XYZ file of C-alpha atoms in Angstrom:
484
model
C -0.107 -0.024 0.029
C 1.344 3.325 -1.050
C 0.360 7.117 -1.364
C 2.611 7.317 -4.624
C 0.314 9.079 -7.156
C -2.448 9.954 -4.665
C -3.472 13.483 -3.726
C -3.867 12.510 -0.318
C -1.265 13.608 2.256
C 0.330 11.770 5.119
C 0.321 13.136 8.612
C 4.206 13.379 8.163
C 3.805 15.416 5.144
C 1.270 17.643 7.029
C 3.789 18.448 9.784
C 6.254 19.316 7.115
C 3.726 21.858 5.540
C 3.036 23.335 8.960
C 6.827 23.730 9.796
C 7.179 25.581 6.626
C 4.259 27.877 7.505
C 5.353 28.776 11.001
C 8.692 26.910 11.857
C 9.298 28.824 15.024
C 5.882 28.327 16.678
C 5.751 25.771 19.457
C 3.933 22.568 18.006
C 4.002 20.689 21.486
C 4.393 21.911 25.061
C 4.948 19.176 27.493
C 4.314 20.145 31.024
C 5.722 17.846 34.063
C 3.990 17.532 37.418
C 5.864 20.289 38.887
C 4.987 22.839 35.965
C 8.162 22.647 34.347
C 8.018 22.642 30.386
C 9.763 21.128 27.507
C 8.754 22.267 24.017
C 9.423 21.528 20.528
C 8.713 23.980 17.583
C 7.193 22.781 14.313
C 10.621 23.116 12.564
C 12.245 20.926 15.019
C 9.666 18.484 15.043
C 9.978 18.001 11.367
C 13.682 17.734 11.510
C 13.954 15.520 14.425
C 11.181 13.245 13.379
C 13.157 12.889 10.048
C 16.473 11.919 12.080
C 14.446 9.440 14.203
C 12.953 7.964 11.149
C 16.463 7.170 9.870
C 17.317 5.722 13.307
C 14.279 3.549 13.222
C 15.001 2.383 9.430
C 18.477 1.547 10.755
C 17.031 -0.630 13.215
C 14.851 -2.346 10.416
C 11.645 -0.508 10.560
C 9.770 -0.536 7.132
C 6.143 -0.090 5.894
C 5.453 -3.551 7.109
C 6.767 -3.116 10.574
C 4.722 -2.797 13.710
C 6.236 -0.240 16.162
C 5.331 -0.453 19.835
C 5.890 2.998 21.452
C 6.175 2.615 25.141
C 7.217 6.196 26.110
C 5.736 8.318 28.789
C 3.711 11.238 27.498
C 6.194 13.942 26.239
C 8.087 15.321 23.214
C 9.880 12.090 22.568
C 6.670 10.174 22.297
C 5.596 12.576 19.456
C 8.771 12.417 17.650
C 8.942 8.747 17.647
C 5.432 8.251 16.527
C 5.678 10.746 13.700
C 9.005 9.109 12.642
C 7.377 5.670 12.531
C 4.621 6.781 10.249
C 7.027 8.619 8.050
C 8.313 5.186 7.292
C 4.640 3.976 6.781
C 4.762 1.752 9.879
C 1.848 0.621 12.189
C 2.209 2.277 15.599
C 0.783 0.873 18.636
C 0.875 3.001 21.797
C 1.647 1.128 25.055
C 1.392 1.789 28.929
C 5.049 2.688 29.667
C 4.372 1.482 33.179
C 2.871 -2.015 32.495
C 4.398 -4.836 34.628
C 6.478 -7.533 33.218
C 3.700 -10.164 32.980
C 1.420 -7.571 31.170
C 4.293 -6.556 28.616
C 4.639 -10.327 28.033
C 0.947 -10.638 27.201
C 0.949 -7.608 25.037
C 4.120 -8.943 23.135
C 2.427 -12.150 22.233
C -0.703 -10.131 21.015
C 1.529 -7.903 18.853
C 3.501 -10.753 17.426
C 6.626 -9.537 15.539
C 7.376 -5.789 16.386
C 9.828 -3.319 17.275
C 9.771 -1.244 20.380
C 10.619 2.207 21.343
C 10.989 2.842 25.115
C 10.396 0.367 27.875
C 12.431 -2.422 29.106
C 14.457 -4.244 26.354
C 13.616 -1.291 24.056
C 14.865 -2.100 20.471
C 15.221 1.856 19.817
C 15.960 3.797 23.135
C 14.171 7.072 23.667
C 16.147 10.050 22.153
C 19.028 7.849 20.374
C 18.210 9.627 17.337
C 19.689 12.717 18.765
C 23.257 11.347 19.202
C 23.997 9.442 15.937
C 24.551 12.054 13.639
C 21.472 11.089 11.613
C 20.412 13.347 8.735
C 17.470 15.667 9.525
C 16.461 16.456 5.924
C 12.987 15.378 4.407
C 12.180 11.731 3.926
C 10.026 10.867 0.930
C 6.504 9.475 2.125
C 6.668 5.687 2.328
C 3.735 3.446 2.586
C 0.592 4.347 4.486
C 0.869 5.337 8.287
C -1.505 3.413 10.524
C -2.103 2.976 14.292
C -3.838 0.364 16.408
C -4.752 0.204 19.946
C -4.954 -2.494 22.740
C -8.171 -3.556 24.040
C -9.352 -6.656 25.723
C -12.594 -8.827 26.428
C -13.923 -10.116 29.693
C -11.006 -12.377 29.731
C -8.455 -9.329 30.145
C -6.410 -10.919 27.458
C -5.092 -8.296 25.307
C -5.902 -7.840 21.649
C -4.841 -5.145 19.046
C -7.671 -3.338 17.182
C -6.550 -1.568 13.935
C -7.870 1.766 13.567
C -10.059 2.009 10.543
C -8.781 5.272 9.174
C -4.998 5.528 8.153
C -3.230 8.708 9.002
C -3.667 10.308 5.662
C -5.931 13.034 4.443
C -7.494 14.428 1.238
C -6.493 17.887 0.610
C -9.937 19.250 1.584
C -10.677 16.593 4.265
C -8.452 17.392 7.252
C -11.309 17.968 9.688
C -14.209 15.693 9.430
C -17.895 16.524 10.151
C -17.823 14.225 13.062
C -14.925 16.046 14.625
C -16.395 19.462 13.898
C -19.610 18.080 15.701
C -17.468 17.337 18.804
C -15.853 20.884 19.116
C -12.748 20.538 16.976
C -11.677 23.387 14.736
C -8.385 24.243 12.848
C -5.571 26.279 14.730
C -7.016 25.459 18.465
C -4.948 25.128 21.496
C -5.531 21.606 22.851
C -4.856 20.494 26.131
C -4.148 16.783 26.341
C -4.632 15.351 29.801
C -5.289 11.632 28.773
C -2.642 8.946 28.599
C -1.067 8.328 25.052
C -2.276 4.597 25.197
C -5.649 5.807 25.772
C -7.952 8.574 23.915
C -5.086 11.039 24.440
C -3.292 9.281 21.445
C -5.826 10.236 18.753
C -6.770 13.581 20.114
C -3.028 14.673 20.179
C -2.241 13.511 16.734
C -5.262 14.513 14.962
C -4.897 17.844 16.834
C -1.315 18.190 14.939
C -2.943 17.576 11.701
C -5.349 20.430 12.519
C -2.375 22.840 13.419
C -3.223 22.800 16.927
C -0.767 23.852 19.364
C -0.575 21.030 21.832
C -0.092 21.363 25.575
C 0.579 17.857 26.801
C 0.292 16.887 30.579
C 3.101 14.417 31.246
C 0.891 13.229 34.063
C -2.508 14.502 35.068
C -2.338 16.999 38.108
C -5.910 18.435 38.737
C -4.446 21.637 40.085
C -2.554 22.389 36.849
C -5.645 22.024 34.622
C -7.245 25.458 35.150
C -3.873 27.129 35.241
C -2.755 25.761 31.811
C -6.218 26.732 30.408
C -5.722 30.309 31.489
C -2.242 30.534 30.472
C -2.352 29.051 27.165
C -5.920 30.054 26.452
C -6.890 26.554 25.716
C -9.851 25.919 23.501
C -10.239 22.078 23.293
C -9.937 19.279 25.547
C -10.740 15.536 25.346
C -11.380 14.137 28.692
C -13.049 11.300 30.817
C -15.470 11.923 33.822
C -13.122 10.743 36.642
C -10.780 13.489 35.543
C -13.766 15.924 35.203
C -14.621 15.056 38.832
C -11.053 15.710 40.235
C -10.927 19.196 38.458
C -14.188 20.270 40.218
C -12.245 19.629 43.575
C -9.559 22.200 42.747
C -10.101 24.762 45.791
C -9.583 27.846 43.631
C -11.186 26.619 40.395
C -13.548 29.563 40.224
C -10.613 31.977 40.091
C -9.401 31.024 36.742
C -10.471 32.156 33.286
C -11.873 29.256 31.552
C -13.815 31.210 29.082
C -11.420 30.235 26.122
C -12.682 26.610 26.102
C -14.655 25.812 22.924
C -15.201 22.168 23.309
C -14.870 19.667 26.383
C -15.353 16.109 24.771
C -15.873 13.210 27.232
C -16.635 9.660 27.008
C -15.073 6.441 27.866
C -17.691 5.715 30.500
C -20.835 7.465 32.265
C -20.590 10.720 33.625
C -22.270 11.260 37.154
C -25.160 13.552 36.678
C -23.781 16.050 39.571
C -20.441 16.214 37.641
C -22.072 16.818 34.353
C -24.355 19.569 35.417
C -21.431 21.402 37.313
C -19.323 21.077 34.097
C -22.343 22.647 32.175
C -22.476 25.554 34.620
C -18.683 25.995 34.416
C -18.085 25.951 30.637
C -21.603 26.209 29.402
C -23.883 23.567 28.075
C -23.185 24.335 24.371
C -19.538 23.644 24.806
C -19.775 20.214 26.391
C -20.068 17.129 24.124
C -20.289 13.650 25.065
C -20.212 10.513 22.939
C -20.653 6.846 22.995
C -18.397 4.732 20.647
C -16.077 2.061 20.861
C -12.568 1.105 19.332
C -14.221 -1.275 17.034
C -15.743 1.717 15.303
C -19.281 0.167 14.329
C -20.975 3.582 14.977
C -21.179 6.555 17.432
C -23.762 8.351 19.366
C -23.402 12.168 20.329
C -25.263 14.628 22.721
C -24.335 18.319 23.379
C -24.754 19.883 26.830
C -27.975 21.758 25.903
C -29.479 18.419 24.515
C -28.682 16.625 27.636
C -30.413 19.140 29.794
C -33.611 18.064 27.913
C -32.625 14.483 28.039
C -30.545 13.981 31.406
C -28.594 10.750 31.575
C -28.694 10.051 27.972
C -25.543 9.535 25.576
C -27.410 11.141 22.673
C -28.754 10.008 19.348
C -26.713 8.496 16.369
C -24.539 10.666 14.413
C -23.320 8.205 11.684
C -25.459 5.178 12.236
C -28.747 3.338 13.249
C -29.429 1.703 16.457
C -31.499 -1.209 17.488
C -32.238 -2.440 20.901
C -32.661 -6.350 20.821
C -33.595 -8.934 23.188
C -31.764 -12.263 23.611
C -33.818 -13.726 20.788
C -32.841 -10.871 18.466
C -36.329 -9.189 18.547
C -36.245 -5.493 18.416
C -37.580 -3.766 21.535
C -39.756 -0.716 21.730
C -38.862 2.669 23.423
C -38.229 2.257 27.125
C -37.344 -1.273 27.189
C -33.693 -2.426 28.140
C -31.816 -4.763 25.590
C -28.524 -5.051 23.835
C -27.500 -2.303 21.853
C -26.646 -2.877 18.195
C -25.317 -0.328 15.709
C -25.065 -0.066 12.021
C -23.509 2.461 9.888
C -22.412 2.561 6.019
C -18.883 1.544 7.097
C -19.795 -0.842 9.643
C -17.774 -4.136 9.513
C -16.099 -6.715 11.754
C -12.957 -5.073 13.339
C -9.646 -5.836 12.055
C -6.849 -6.880 14.341
C -3.157 -7.264 14.614
C -3.100 -11.152 15.016
C -6.381 -12.560 16.220
C -9.451 -11.290 17.771
C -13.176 -12.150 18.224
C -15.926 -11.384 15.920
C -18.534 -9.050 17.454
C -22.038 -10.299 17.636
C -23.918 -9.269 14.408
C -27.654 -9.418 13.277
C -28.634 -8.033 9.711
C -25.506 -5.697 9.611
C -25.978 -4.427 13.177
C -23.019 -5.008 15.568
C -22.784 -5.130 19.372
C -19.986 -4.452 21.708
C -22.031 -5.965 24.552
C -23.622 -3.001 26.114
C -27.102 -2.877 27.456
C -29.244 0.280 27.088
C -32.724 1.520 25.750
C -34.031 4.368 23.588
C -36.568 6.811 24.488
C -39.464 7.961 22.333
C -37.397 10.546 20.666
C -34.436 8.108 19.741
C -32.045 9.130 22.579
C -29.944 6.387 23.857
C -29.504 5.527 27.707
C -26.840 3.157 28.917
C -27.718 0.845 31.582
C -24.477 -1.379 31.851
C -21.065 -1.179 30.260
C -20.121 -4.779 29.542
C -21.296 -6.176 32.593
C -18.174 -7.971 33.623
C -15.531 -5.156 32.940
C -15.006 -2.603 35.526
C -14.614 0.997 34.371
C -12.016 2.708 36.566
C -11.947 6.367 35.678
C -12.406 5.478 31.988
C -9.918 2.645 31.881
C -11.084 -0.956 31.568
C -10.130 -3.536 34.447
C -10.782 -7.178 33.491
C -11.768 -9.245 36.531
C -10.472 -12.513 35.108
C -7.047 -10.939 35.006
C -7.035 -9.716 38.340
C -8.486 -13.069 39.745
C -5.707 -14.888 37.984
C -3.119 -12.822 39.850
C -4.696 -13.452 43.197
C -4.959 -17.254 42.635
C -1.287 -17.185 42.161
C -0.942 -16.896 45.864
C -0.801 -20.169 47.743
C -2.855 -18.425 50.580
C -5.786 -18.024 48.334
C -8.153 -20.767 47.442
C -10.660 -18.753 45.362
C -11.157 -15.056 44.309
C -13.675 -12.746 42.589
C -13.161 -9.169 41.720
C -16.238 -7.002 41.461
C -16.921 -3.358 41.104
C -17.796 -0.954 43.863
C -18.813 2.495 43.368
C -16.057 5.451 43.876
C -16.814 9.185 44.307
C -14.073 10.203 41.791
C -13.322 7.149 39.454
C -16.898 6.008 39.043
C -15.911 2.385 39.869
C -12.953 0.618 41.457
C -12.280 -2.982 41.850
C -13.058 -4.713 45.123
C -11.678 -8.418 45.585
C -13.491 -11.153 47.508
C -10.890 -13.794 48.646
C -11.430 -17.327 49.931
C -8.466 -18.367 52.260
C -6.787 -21.639 51.647
C -6.455 -21.665 55.430
C -9.405 -20.167 57.269
C -7.377 -19.949 60.544
C -4.558 -17.951 58.698
C -6.280 -15.637 55.994
C -3.977 -13.558 54.020
C -4.003 -9.863 55.040
C -5.067 -7.070 52.708
C -1.520 -5.698 52.694
C -0.141 -8.799 51.485
C -2.803 -9.233 48.812
C -2.109 -5.553 47.812
C 1.661 -5.952 47.463
C 1.168 -9.194 45.400
C -1.357 -7.327 42.962
C 1.114 -4.296 42.581
C 3.890 -6.716 41.678
C 1.903 -8.154 38.893
C -0.579 -5.522 37.864
C -0.443 -1.813 36.700
C -1.807 0.622 39.275
C -5.229 0.972 37.716
C -6.024 -2.587 37.985
C -5.011 -3.196 41.626
C -8.115 -3.546 43.685
C -8.974 -0.663 45.878
C -10.228 -2.880 48.735
C -10.138 -6.701 49.731
C -12.572 -8.926 51.752
C -12.146 -12.290 53.183
C -15.123 -14.620 52.450
C -16.127 -18.228 53.175
C -17.028 -18.845 49.456
C -17.465 -17.297 46.081
C -20.775 -17.859 44.409
C -20.393 -20.108 41.210
C -22.780 -21.440 38.517
C -22.646 -25.314 37.949
C -20.446 -24.491 34.892
C -17.871 -22.982 37.231
C -18.497 -19.423 36.185
C -18.762 -16.906 38.995
C -22.158 -15.470 39.661
C -21.154 -11.852 39.315
C -24.346 -10.384 39.740
C -25.133 -12.226 43.001
C -21.691 -10.571 44.311
C -22.273 -6.879 43.112
């Protein structure tokens, strides 16, 4: 696959255009938790990514290579990603803080790949700055693409390909869907989400739209209003857990947030009191919520003023049709809860790097396993987000994965992990543990230490409870609803 002879431009070419237009303007300003900054201009981003591309090519990267970028949020992440795309590679952003067992599972899912950053990195971060690599332009090669990690209720990672490659028709840089969510050309975008989460697509699409990117290397609530005011931020992609934390900043009302044109949130339900406070803070016409998935079978959108008329809804379809079906595939009337199925003109089964499961499909409509209902006006309301998966501040935690870690302890005979409500994060994981010796049950401290050794911080249960037994079906499956 190649762009040769095509009018479409790659994101690498686009960055070169913007470097020529305003070479000395900052493209990315990375902000550390203590407030210190590290910035890169458009000219330097273009030249340094050229050098990095040559370093990657020296390591064997071609348009057929999968490049795993396991760098913390920052300038090096941007340089490495753009460099890989200039070679036409497939980029997969990874959690730089994943544990050894998590990295091993991810490596299996990725198959053959080259890594930038992280333990055993093929190309260490910043190595392109010390080898005397030329910084001149590189002719476009291949078609730059990306993929993201996700998992089912088993917690086993799978890698879903992004439907759209990172190329653009000359007049199609800004899509109607992005415009409907508050994005514009030449905005100042504050990136608060991790690079292995929605922060990735928000940042790189922002670069294509000539955004100045203000990138928080790690989310610190008190910095949010200060950065919005200082840089006159106009666009933010966020999740409800972070929205709640920002509301608790003591002097939030003292800052000027009036420059914000769009706050776009998703990745989990937003508590009503948090939603209403943000509508008051920013203005309802500037707050956008959507319901979508990495499998890209369709999306639903609602703006704040619509939400006030339909509180609790995630909106109406923007590019798809919705059906609510019962277990037999019968379409349900308004107000009745069933499984959500979506169909758009581009709907199809997801593509994976390696293997992955097919989505449930009925008459061209696809389900990602969520339950909900429609009202009489066609607004969608979610009832449950993938019943077994625990949504911790917008990040999915898979009970089976955490249970497997707990069962690795000789002092644990059985275990189940269930969600518990949390004021800030929406949900957290709670572990129910059956001791191997009832007279000497494991302590919460010991359980937590074991989990921290084998799981990334988001997945570690917030609390532990010793129980006599875990309710199971005759098939051996946990009766999770009985434990909730």
